[in-house]
Steps between C-alpha positions, in 0.01 A plus 500: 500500500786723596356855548786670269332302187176589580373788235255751628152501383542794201136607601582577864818682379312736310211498770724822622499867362850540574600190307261589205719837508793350472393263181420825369754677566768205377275483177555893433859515607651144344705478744585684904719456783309543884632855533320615177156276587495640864401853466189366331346375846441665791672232678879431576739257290469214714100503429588539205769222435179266691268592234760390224585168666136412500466571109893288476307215670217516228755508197364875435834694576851365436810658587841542408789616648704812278781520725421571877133594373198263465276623220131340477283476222200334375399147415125561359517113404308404798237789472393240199284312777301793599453589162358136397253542862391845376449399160282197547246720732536822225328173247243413786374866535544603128224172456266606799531833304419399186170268659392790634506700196290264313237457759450847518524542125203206504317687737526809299411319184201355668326858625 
């Protein structure tokens, strides 16, 4: 498989705080160039620009160019996986939950 097709994992691209940032920071703002995402990080645009390229490679950010600028913003499509994984364990501990509940609601009952 050439490497250039290969799409990153989207749960090791938001494994970072600095790319979580920048998802939130494209949500709030629609739309931002590099220069306005930058001063958001205590890190320098190249860092930066590596961050992005990792959430490009999992289909989180696109880009477009707007004359000699790249803008980036988000592509929450993908965050659909994650939401599906969290959602299936929210059921599994909203059941163990509700067990619990009744036990000690029969245990009450029974004193």
């Amino acid at each position: 498989m050439n490497k250039k097709s290969e799409t990153r994992d989207v749960y090791s691209a938001v494994a970072d705080p600095t790319r979580r940032k920048l998802l939130r920071l494209l949500a709030e703002t629609g739309e931002s160039p590099l220069h306005m995402l930058t001063p958001h990080f205590q890190m320098g645009r190249t860092a930066v620009s590596k961050h992005l390229s990792i959430l490009k490679d999992a289909d989180l950010v696109k880009e477009k160019k707007v004359g000699r600028e790249t803008r980036y913003r988000l592509n929450a499509e993908p965050l659909k996986e994650i939401e599906d994984w969290v959602s299936f364990y929210t059921k599994f501990w909203n059941k163990r939950a509700e067990l619990l509940r009744q036990l000690l609601q029969e245990e009450k009952n029974e004193t």
